[in-house]
Short mmCIF file of C-alpha atoms and ligand atoms in Angstrom, two decimals:
data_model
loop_
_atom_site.label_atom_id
_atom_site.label_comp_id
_atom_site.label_asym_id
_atom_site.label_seq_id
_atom_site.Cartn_x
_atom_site.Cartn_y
_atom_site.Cartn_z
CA UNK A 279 79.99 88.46 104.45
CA UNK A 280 80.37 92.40 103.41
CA UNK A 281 77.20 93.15 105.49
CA UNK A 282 79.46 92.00 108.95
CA UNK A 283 82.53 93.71 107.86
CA UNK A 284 83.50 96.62 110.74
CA UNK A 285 87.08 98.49 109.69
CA UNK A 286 87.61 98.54 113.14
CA UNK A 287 88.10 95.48 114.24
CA UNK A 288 91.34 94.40 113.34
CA UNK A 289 91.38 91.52 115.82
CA UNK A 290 91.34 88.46 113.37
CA UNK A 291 90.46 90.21 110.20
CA UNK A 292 92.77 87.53 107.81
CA UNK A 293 90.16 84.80 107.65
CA UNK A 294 87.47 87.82 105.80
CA UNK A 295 90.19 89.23 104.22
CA UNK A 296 91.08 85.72 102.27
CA UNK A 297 87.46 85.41 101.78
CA UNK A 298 87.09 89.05 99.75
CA UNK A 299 90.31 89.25 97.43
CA UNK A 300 88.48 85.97 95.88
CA UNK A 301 85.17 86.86 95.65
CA UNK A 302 85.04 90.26 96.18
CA UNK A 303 88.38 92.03 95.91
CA UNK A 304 87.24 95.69 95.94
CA UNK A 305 84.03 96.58 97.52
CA UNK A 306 82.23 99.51 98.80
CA UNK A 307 81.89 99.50 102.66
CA UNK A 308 77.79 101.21 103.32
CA UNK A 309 79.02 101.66 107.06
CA UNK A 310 82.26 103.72 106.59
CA UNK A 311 81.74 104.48 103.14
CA UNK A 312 85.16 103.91 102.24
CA UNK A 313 85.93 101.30 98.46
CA UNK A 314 87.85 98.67 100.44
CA UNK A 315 90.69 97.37 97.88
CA UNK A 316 92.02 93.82 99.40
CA UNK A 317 94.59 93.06 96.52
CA UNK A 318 97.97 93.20 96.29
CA UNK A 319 98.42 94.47 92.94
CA UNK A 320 95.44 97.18 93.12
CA UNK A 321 97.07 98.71 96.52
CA UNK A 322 100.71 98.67 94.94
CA UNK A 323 98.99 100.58 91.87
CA UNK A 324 97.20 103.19 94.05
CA UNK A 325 100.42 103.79 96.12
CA UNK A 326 102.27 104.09 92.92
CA UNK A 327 100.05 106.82 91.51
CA UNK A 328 99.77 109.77 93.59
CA UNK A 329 98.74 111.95 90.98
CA UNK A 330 95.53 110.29 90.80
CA UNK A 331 95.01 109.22 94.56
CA UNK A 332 95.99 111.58 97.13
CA UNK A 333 97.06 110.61 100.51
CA UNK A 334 95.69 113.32 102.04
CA UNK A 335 92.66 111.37 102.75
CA UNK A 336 94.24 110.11 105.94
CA UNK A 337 94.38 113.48 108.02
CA UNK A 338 90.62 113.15 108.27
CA UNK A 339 89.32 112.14 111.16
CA UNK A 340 87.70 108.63 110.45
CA UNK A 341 84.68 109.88 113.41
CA UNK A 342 83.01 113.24 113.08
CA UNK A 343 84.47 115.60 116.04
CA UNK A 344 82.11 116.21 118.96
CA UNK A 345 81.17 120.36 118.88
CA UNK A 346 83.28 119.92 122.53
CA UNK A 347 86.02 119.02 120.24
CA UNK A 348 85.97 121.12 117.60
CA UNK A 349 85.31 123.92 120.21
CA UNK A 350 89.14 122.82 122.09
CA UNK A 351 91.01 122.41 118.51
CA UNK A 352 90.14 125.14 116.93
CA UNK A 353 93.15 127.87 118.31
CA UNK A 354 95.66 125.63 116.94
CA UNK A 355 93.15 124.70 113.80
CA UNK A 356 94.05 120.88 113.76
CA UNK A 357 92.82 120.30 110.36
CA UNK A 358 96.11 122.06 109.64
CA UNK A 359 98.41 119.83 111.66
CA UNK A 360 99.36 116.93 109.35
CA UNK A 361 102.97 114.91 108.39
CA UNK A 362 104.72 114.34 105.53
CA UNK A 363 102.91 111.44 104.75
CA UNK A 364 99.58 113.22 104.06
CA UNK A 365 101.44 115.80 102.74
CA UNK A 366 101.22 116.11 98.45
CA UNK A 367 102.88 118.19 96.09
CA UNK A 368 104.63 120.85 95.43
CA UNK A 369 105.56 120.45 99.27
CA UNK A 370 105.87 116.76 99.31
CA UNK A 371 109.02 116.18 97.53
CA UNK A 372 110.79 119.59 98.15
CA UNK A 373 110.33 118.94 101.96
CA UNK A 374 111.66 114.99 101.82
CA UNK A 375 114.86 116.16 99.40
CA UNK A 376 115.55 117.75 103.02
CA UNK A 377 114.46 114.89 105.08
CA UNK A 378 115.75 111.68 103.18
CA UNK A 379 119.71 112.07 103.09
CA UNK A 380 119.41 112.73 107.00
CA UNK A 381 118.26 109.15 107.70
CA UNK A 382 121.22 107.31 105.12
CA UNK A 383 123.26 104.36 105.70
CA UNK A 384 125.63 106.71 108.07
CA UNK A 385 123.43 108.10 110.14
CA UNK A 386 122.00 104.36 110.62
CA UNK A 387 125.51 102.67 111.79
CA UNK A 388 125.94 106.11 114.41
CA UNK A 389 122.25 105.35 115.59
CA UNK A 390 123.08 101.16 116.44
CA UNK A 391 125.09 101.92 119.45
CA UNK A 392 122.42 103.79 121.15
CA UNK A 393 119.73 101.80 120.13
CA UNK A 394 121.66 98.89 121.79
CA UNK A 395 122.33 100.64 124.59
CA UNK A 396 118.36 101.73 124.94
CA UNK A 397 117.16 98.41 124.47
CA UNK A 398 119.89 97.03 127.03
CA UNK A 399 118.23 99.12 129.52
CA UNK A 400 114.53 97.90 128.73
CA UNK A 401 115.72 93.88 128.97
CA UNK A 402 118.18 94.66 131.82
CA UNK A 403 114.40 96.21 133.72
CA UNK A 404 112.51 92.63 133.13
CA UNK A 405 115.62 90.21 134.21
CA UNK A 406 114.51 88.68 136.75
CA UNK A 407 110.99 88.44 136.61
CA UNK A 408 108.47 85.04 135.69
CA UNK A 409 106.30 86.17 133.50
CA UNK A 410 106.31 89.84 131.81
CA UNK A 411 104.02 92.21 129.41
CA UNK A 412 106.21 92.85 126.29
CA UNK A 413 103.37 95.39 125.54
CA UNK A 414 103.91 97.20 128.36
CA UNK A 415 107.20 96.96 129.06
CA UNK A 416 110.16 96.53 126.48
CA UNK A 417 107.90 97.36 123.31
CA UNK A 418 105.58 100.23 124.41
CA UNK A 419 108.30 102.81 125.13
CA UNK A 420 111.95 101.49 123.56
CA UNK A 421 110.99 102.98 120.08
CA UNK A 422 109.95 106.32 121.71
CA UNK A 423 113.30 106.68 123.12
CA UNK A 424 115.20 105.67 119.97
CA UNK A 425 113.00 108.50 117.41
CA UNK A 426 113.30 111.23 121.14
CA UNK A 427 116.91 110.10 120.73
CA UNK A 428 116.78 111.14 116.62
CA UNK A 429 114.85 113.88 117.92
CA UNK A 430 116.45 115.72 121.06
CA UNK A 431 113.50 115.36 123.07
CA UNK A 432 114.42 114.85 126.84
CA UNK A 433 113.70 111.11 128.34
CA UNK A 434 111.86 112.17 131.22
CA UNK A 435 109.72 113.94 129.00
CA UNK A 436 108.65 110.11 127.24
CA UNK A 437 105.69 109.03 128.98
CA UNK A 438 104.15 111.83 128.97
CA UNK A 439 104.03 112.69 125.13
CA UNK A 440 103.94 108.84 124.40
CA UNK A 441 100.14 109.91 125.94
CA UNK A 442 99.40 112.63 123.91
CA UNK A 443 100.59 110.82 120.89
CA UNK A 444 98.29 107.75 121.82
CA UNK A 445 95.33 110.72 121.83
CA UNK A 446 96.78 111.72 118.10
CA UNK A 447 96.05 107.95 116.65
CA UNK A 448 92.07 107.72 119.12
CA UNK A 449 90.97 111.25 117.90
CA UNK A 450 92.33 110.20 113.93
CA UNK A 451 91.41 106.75 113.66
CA UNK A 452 89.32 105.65 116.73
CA UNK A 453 85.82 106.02 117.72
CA UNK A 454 83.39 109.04 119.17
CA UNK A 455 84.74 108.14 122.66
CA UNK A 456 86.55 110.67 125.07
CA UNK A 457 87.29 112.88 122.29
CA UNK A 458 87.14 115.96 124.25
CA UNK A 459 90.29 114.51 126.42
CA UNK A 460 92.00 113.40 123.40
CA UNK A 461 91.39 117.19 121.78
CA UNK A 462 92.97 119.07 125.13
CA UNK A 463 95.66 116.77 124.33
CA UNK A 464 96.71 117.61 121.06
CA UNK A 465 96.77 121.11 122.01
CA UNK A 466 99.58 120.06 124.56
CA UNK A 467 100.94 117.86 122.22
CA UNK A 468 101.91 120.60 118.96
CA UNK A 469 102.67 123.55 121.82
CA UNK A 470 105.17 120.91 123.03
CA UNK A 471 106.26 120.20 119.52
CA UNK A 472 106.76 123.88 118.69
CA UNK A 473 108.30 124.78 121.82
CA UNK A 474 110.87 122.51 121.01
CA UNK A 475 111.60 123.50 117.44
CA UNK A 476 112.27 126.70 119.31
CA UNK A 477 114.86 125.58 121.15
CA UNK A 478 116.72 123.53 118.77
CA UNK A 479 117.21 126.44 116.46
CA UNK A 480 118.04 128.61 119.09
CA UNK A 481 120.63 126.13 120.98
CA UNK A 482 121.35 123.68 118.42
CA UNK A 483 123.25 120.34 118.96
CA UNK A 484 123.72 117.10 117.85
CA UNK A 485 119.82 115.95 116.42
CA UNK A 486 117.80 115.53 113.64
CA UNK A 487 115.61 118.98 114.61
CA UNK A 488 119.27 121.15 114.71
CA UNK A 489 119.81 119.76 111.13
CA UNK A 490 116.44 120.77 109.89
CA UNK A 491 116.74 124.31 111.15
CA UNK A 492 119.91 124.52 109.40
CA UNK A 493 117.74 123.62 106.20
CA UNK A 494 115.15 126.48 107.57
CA UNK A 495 118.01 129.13 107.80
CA UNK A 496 119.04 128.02 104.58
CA UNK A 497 115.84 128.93 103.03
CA UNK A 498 115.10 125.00 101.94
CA UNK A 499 111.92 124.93 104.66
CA UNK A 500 109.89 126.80 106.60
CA UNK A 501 109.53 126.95 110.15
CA UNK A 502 106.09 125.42 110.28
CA UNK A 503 107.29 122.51 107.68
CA UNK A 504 109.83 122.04 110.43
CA UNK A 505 107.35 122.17 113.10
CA UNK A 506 105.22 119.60 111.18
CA UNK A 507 108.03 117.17 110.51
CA UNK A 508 108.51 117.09 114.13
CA UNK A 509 104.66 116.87 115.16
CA UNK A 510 104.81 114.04 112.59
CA UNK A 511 107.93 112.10 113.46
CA UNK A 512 106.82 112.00 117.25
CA UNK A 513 104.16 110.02 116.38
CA UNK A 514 104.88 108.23 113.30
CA UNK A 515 108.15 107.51 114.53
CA UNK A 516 107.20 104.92 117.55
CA UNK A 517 103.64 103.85 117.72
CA UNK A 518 103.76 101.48 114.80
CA UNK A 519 107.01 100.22 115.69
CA UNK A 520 106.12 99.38 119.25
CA UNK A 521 103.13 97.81 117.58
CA UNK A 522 105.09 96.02 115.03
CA UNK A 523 107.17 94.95 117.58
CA UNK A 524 104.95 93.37 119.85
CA UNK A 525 103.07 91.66 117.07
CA UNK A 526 106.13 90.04 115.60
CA UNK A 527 107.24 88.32 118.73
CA UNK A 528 103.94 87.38 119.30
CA UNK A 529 103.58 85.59 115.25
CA UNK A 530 107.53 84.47 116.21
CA UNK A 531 106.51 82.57 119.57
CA UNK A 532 103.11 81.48 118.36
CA UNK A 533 104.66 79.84 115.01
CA UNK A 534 107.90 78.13 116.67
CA UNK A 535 109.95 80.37 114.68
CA UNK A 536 111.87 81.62 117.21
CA UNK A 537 113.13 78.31 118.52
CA UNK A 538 114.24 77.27 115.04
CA UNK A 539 115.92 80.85 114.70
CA UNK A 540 117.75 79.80 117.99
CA UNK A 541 118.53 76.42 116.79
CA UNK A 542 119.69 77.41 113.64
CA UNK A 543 121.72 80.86 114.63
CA UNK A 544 119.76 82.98 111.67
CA UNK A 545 120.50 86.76 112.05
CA UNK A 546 116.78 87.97 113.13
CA UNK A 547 117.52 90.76 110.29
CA UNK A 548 117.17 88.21 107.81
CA UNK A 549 113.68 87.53 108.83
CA UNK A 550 112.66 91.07 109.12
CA UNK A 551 110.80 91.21 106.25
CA UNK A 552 108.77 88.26 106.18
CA UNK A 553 107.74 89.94 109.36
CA UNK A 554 106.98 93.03 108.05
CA UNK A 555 104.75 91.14 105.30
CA UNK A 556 102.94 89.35 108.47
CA UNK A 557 102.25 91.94 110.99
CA UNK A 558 102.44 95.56 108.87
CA UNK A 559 100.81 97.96 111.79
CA UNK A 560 100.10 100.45 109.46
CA UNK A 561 97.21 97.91 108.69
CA UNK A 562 95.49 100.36 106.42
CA UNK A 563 96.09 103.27 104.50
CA UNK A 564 93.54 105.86 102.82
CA UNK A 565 93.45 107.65 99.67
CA UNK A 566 91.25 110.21 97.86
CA UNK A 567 90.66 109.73 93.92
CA UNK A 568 91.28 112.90 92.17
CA UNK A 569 89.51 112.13 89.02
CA UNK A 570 87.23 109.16 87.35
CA UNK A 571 89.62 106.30 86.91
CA UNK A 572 89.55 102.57 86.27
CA UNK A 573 90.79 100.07 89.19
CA UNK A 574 90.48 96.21 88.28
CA UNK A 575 86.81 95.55 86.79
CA UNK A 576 85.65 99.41 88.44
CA UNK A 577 85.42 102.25 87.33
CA UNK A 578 85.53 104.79 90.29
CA UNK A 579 84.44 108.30 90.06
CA UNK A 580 86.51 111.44 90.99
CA UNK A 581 85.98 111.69 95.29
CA UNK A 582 85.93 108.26 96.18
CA UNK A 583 87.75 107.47 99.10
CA UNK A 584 89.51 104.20 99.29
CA UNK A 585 90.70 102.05 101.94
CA UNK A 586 93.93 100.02 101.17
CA UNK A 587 94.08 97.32 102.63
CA UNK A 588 98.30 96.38 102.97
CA UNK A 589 97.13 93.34 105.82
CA UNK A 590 95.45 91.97 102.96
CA UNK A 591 98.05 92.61 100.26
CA UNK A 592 100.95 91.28 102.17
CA UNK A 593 99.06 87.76 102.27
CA UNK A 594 97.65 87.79 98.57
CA UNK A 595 98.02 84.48 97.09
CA UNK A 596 98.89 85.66 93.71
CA UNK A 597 102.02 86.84 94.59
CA UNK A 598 102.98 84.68 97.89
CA UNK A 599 102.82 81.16 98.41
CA UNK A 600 101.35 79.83 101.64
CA UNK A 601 100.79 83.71 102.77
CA UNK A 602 99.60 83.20 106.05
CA UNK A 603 102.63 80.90 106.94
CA UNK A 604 105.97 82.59 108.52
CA UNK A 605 108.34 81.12 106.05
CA UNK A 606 112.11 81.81 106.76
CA UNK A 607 113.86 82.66 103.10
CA UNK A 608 110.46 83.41 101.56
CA UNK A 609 112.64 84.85 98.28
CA UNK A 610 109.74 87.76 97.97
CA UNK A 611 109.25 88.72 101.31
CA UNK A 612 110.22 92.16 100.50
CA UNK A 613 107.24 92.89 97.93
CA UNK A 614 105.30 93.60 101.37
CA UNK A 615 104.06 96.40 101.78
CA UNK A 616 104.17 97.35 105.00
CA UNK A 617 106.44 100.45 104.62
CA UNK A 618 104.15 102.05 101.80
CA UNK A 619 105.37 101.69 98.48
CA UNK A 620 106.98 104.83 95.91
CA UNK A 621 106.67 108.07 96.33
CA UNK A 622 105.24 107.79 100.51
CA UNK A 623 107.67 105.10 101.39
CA UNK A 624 108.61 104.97 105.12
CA UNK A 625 111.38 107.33 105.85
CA UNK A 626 112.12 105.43 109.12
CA UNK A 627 112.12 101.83 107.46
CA UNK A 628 116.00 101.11 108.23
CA UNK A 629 115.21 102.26 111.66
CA UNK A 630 112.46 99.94 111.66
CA UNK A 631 114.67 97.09 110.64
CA UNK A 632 117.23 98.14 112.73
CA UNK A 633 115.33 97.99 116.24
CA UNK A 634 113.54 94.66 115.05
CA UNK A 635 117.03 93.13 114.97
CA UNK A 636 118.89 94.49 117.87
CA UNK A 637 115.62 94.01 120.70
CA UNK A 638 115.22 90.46 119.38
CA UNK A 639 118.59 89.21 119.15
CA UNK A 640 118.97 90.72 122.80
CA UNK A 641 115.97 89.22 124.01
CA UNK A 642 117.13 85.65 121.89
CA UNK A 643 120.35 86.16 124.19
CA UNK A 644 118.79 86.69 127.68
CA UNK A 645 115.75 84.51 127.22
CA UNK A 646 116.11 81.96 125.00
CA UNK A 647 113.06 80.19 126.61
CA UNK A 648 111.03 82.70 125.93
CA UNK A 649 107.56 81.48 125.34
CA UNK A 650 103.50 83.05 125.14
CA UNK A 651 101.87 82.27 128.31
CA UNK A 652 99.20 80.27 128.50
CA UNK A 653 95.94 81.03 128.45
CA UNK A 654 96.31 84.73 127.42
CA UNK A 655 94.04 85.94 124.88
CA UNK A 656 95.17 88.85 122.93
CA UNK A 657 92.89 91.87 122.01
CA UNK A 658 93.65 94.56 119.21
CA UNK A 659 92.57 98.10 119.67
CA UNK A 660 89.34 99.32 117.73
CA UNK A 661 90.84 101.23 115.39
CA UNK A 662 90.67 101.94 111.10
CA UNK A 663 94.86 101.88 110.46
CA UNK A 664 97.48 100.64 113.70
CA UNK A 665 96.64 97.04 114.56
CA UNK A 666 98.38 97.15 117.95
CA UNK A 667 97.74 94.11 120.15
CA UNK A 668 96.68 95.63 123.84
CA UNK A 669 99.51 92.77 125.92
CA UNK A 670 101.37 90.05 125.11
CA UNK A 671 102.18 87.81 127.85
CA UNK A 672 105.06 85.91 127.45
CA UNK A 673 107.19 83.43 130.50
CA UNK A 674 110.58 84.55 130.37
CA UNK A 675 112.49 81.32 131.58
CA UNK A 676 110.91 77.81 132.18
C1 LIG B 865 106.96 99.31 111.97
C2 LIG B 865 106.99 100.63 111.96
C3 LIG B 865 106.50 101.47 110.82
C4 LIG B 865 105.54 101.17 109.89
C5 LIG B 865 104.67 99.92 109.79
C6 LIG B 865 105.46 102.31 109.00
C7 LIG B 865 104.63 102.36 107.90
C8 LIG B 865 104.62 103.40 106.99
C9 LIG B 865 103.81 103.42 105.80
C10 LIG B 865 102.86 102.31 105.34
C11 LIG B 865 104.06 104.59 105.16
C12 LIG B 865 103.44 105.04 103.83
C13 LIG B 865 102.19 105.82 104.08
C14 LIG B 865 101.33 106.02 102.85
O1 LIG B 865 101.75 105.74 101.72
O2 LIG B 865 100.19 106.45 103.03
C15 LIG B 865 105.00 105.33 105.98
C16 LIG B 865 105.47 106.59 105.68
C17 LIG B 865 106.26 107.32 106.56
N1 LIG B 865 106.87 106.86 107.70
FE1 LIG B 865 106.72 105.05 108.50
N2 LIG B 865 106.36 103.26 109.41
C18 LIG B 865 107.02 102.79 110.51
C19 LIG B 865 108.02 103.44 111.22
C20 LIG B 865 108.45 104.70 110.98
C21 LIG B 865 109.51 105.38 111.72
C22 LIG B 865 110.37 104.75 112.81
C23 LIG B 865 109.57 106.64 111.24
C24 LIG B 865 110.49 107.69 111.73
C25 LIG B 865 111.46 108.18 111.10
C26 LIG B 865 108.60 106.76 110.16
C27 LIG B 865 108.36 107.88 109.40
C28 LIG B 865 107.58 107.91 108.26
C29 LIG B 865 107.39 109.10 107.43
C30 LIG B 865 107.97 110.47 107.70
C31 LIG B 865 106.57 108.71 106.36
C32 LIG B 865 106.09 109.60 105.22
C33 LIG B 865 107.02 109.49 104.03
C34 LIG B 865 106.50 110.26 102.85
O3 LIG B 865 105.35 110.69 102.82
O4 LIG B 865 107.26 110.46 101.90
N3 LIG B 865 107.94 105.55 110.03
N4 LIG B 865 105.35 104.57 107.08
#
């Protein structure tokens, strides 16, 4: 089984998966190189320890840069451009004192009624029509605008650094291909992220960027930190929700969930989790061991890189029952770990939660016939960490 095992393909992974936290629960990976660690409780341990695994194993670039590249990223030396999730300490938790009380319950209740109103907009666009893309359509740019929204970044400005963003996640976690494309990208991508940092401390108004250079002028961060939050949140802050998204309805049509949710009038935030546990996008995670330690029956040595597997986690056996089935008022549900765990937990996970319930109670309202359409298969992109299915067809009335 190990021998066929390809990081990338995170099509229909669950069926090796179930196969490897019983007989081989952490394993070394010849093709990537990468200890793969499949279990619940070993990821949850690794997460919890940052002292001894550091996350800043994931700014690498999972394929070698072409010398084209290299050659294009070098001015703005991209091995230097990272977020706060690959980010350790002493910066770490100085920088996320600044950046945690900004996303509380408050600032959460003032973000609902423009969420709503963004996600009107995207179901208002497909009314009407037969049969729809979710992937495409509602999903692929509604949590863009809602983190440009946090942000202050114009809306016409959307698709186009929605692109560049999509060249951030191929040139980190994708193959060899188009690289040089990808690289002129990012170069866009950070002027455009620095530009704007510019502005917002210039002019500022009512965003998350204007609060942060208050912070800056305040001596709490420095310009580049603030820079880097932003080059960060672009990204981190919509691709895995749009793919979460799109891979939730798909697991809620597919399973007959949604009809019973219908049926039954359960608030869609009450399934969010057992969601979350089902379809994490942030598939994998990587970490760096920073000196000989033991993990289960191992003992690994000081520079092994590890590959946590939280797809694999979230449907352990040992800690949920039937954990490939979407069970409504699973009590546990929230021992996923989807959103990271300790001291990298997802800063945006109530904004997560938040979109998950307004888009699908909206959609619940305006379609409740919703289904997949037939005869659609569903591909996933070849890629180490986001498993973000390429469509999902679905008929929006009978
Ligand atoms: C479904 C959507 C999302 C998923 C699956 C997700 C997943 C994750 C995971 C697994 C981590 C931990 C990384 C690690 O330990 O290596 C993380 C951290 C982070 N996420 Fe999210 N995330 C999502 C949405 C968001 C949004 C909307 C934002 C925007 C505010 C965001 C911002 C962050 C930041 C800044 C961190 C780093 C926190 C730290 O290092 O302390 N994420 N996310």
């Amino acid at each position: 089984m190990i021998e066929t095992f390809d990081p990338m393909d995170l099509s229909d992974p669950f069926g090796f998966y179930r196969w490897a936290r019983s007989n081989s629960p952490i394993f070394h990976d010849a093709r990537s190189g990468y200890w793969v660690l499949t279990k619940h409780k070993h990821i949850h341990h690794v997460l919890g320890n940052e002292h001894l695994f550091s996350a800043e194993l994931d700014r690498v670039n999972y394929s070698d840069l072409s010398p084209e590249a290299r050659e294009i990223l070098e001015p703005i030396r991209f091995e230097e451009l990272y977020g706060l999730s690959t980010t350790e300490n002493p910066s770490h938790d100085r920088v996320k004192r600044v950046l945690l009380p900004l996303f509380n319950d408050l600032f959460i209740r003032n973000l609902k009624p423009a969420v709503e109103d963004i996600a009107d907009g995207y179901v208002a666009a497909i009314k009407g029509e037969r049969q729809v893309d979710m992937a495409s359509t509602v999903f692929r740019d509604l949590p863009a605008d809602v983190i440009f929204t946090v942000l202050g970044v114009p809306r016409a400005d959307i698709p186009q650094v929605k692109e560049w963003s999509h060249s951030r996640m191929a040139l980190t976690w994708g193959g060899p291909g188009e690289q040089a494309r990808h690289a002129a990208n990012i170069v866009k991508y950070w002027a455009y992220c620095r530009e704007l940092i510019s502005r917002k401390i210039e002019a500022p108004s009512d965003d998350l960027p204007s609060l942060l250079g208050e912070s800056y002028r305040n001596g709490l961060i420095s310009l580049r930190e603030v820079e880097l939050l932003c080059y960060g949140l672009i990204f981190s802050g919509h691709a895995t929700t749009s793919a979460f998204l799109t891979e939730s309805l798909r697991t809620l049509l597919a399973s007959g969930t949604w009809r019973r949710i219908l049926a039954e009038s359960i608030p869609f935030a009450e399934t969010v989790d057992e969601l979350l546990r089902l379809c994490p996008s942030a598939f994998t995670r990587r970490r760096l061991v920073l000196d000989d330690v033991r993990l289960g029956e191992l003992i690994l040595s000081k520079g092994s890189e590890l590959l946590l597997v939280i797809g694999s986690g979230n449907r352990d056996e040992d800690v949920f029952d039937r954990p490939d089935e979407l069970i409504l008022g699973r009590q546990n549900s929230h021992k996923h770990l989807a959103l990271g765990y300790g001291f990298h937990y997802c800063i945006g996970a109530k904004i997560v939660k938040l979109e998950y319930a307004v888009v699908m109670n909206l959609l619940a309202r305006n379609f409740p016939d919703l289904r997949l359409s037939a005869g659609m298969a569903i591909t996933y992109h070849p890629n180490i960490s986001i498993r973000s299915p390429d469509s999902l067809f679905v008929d929006l009335s009978g």
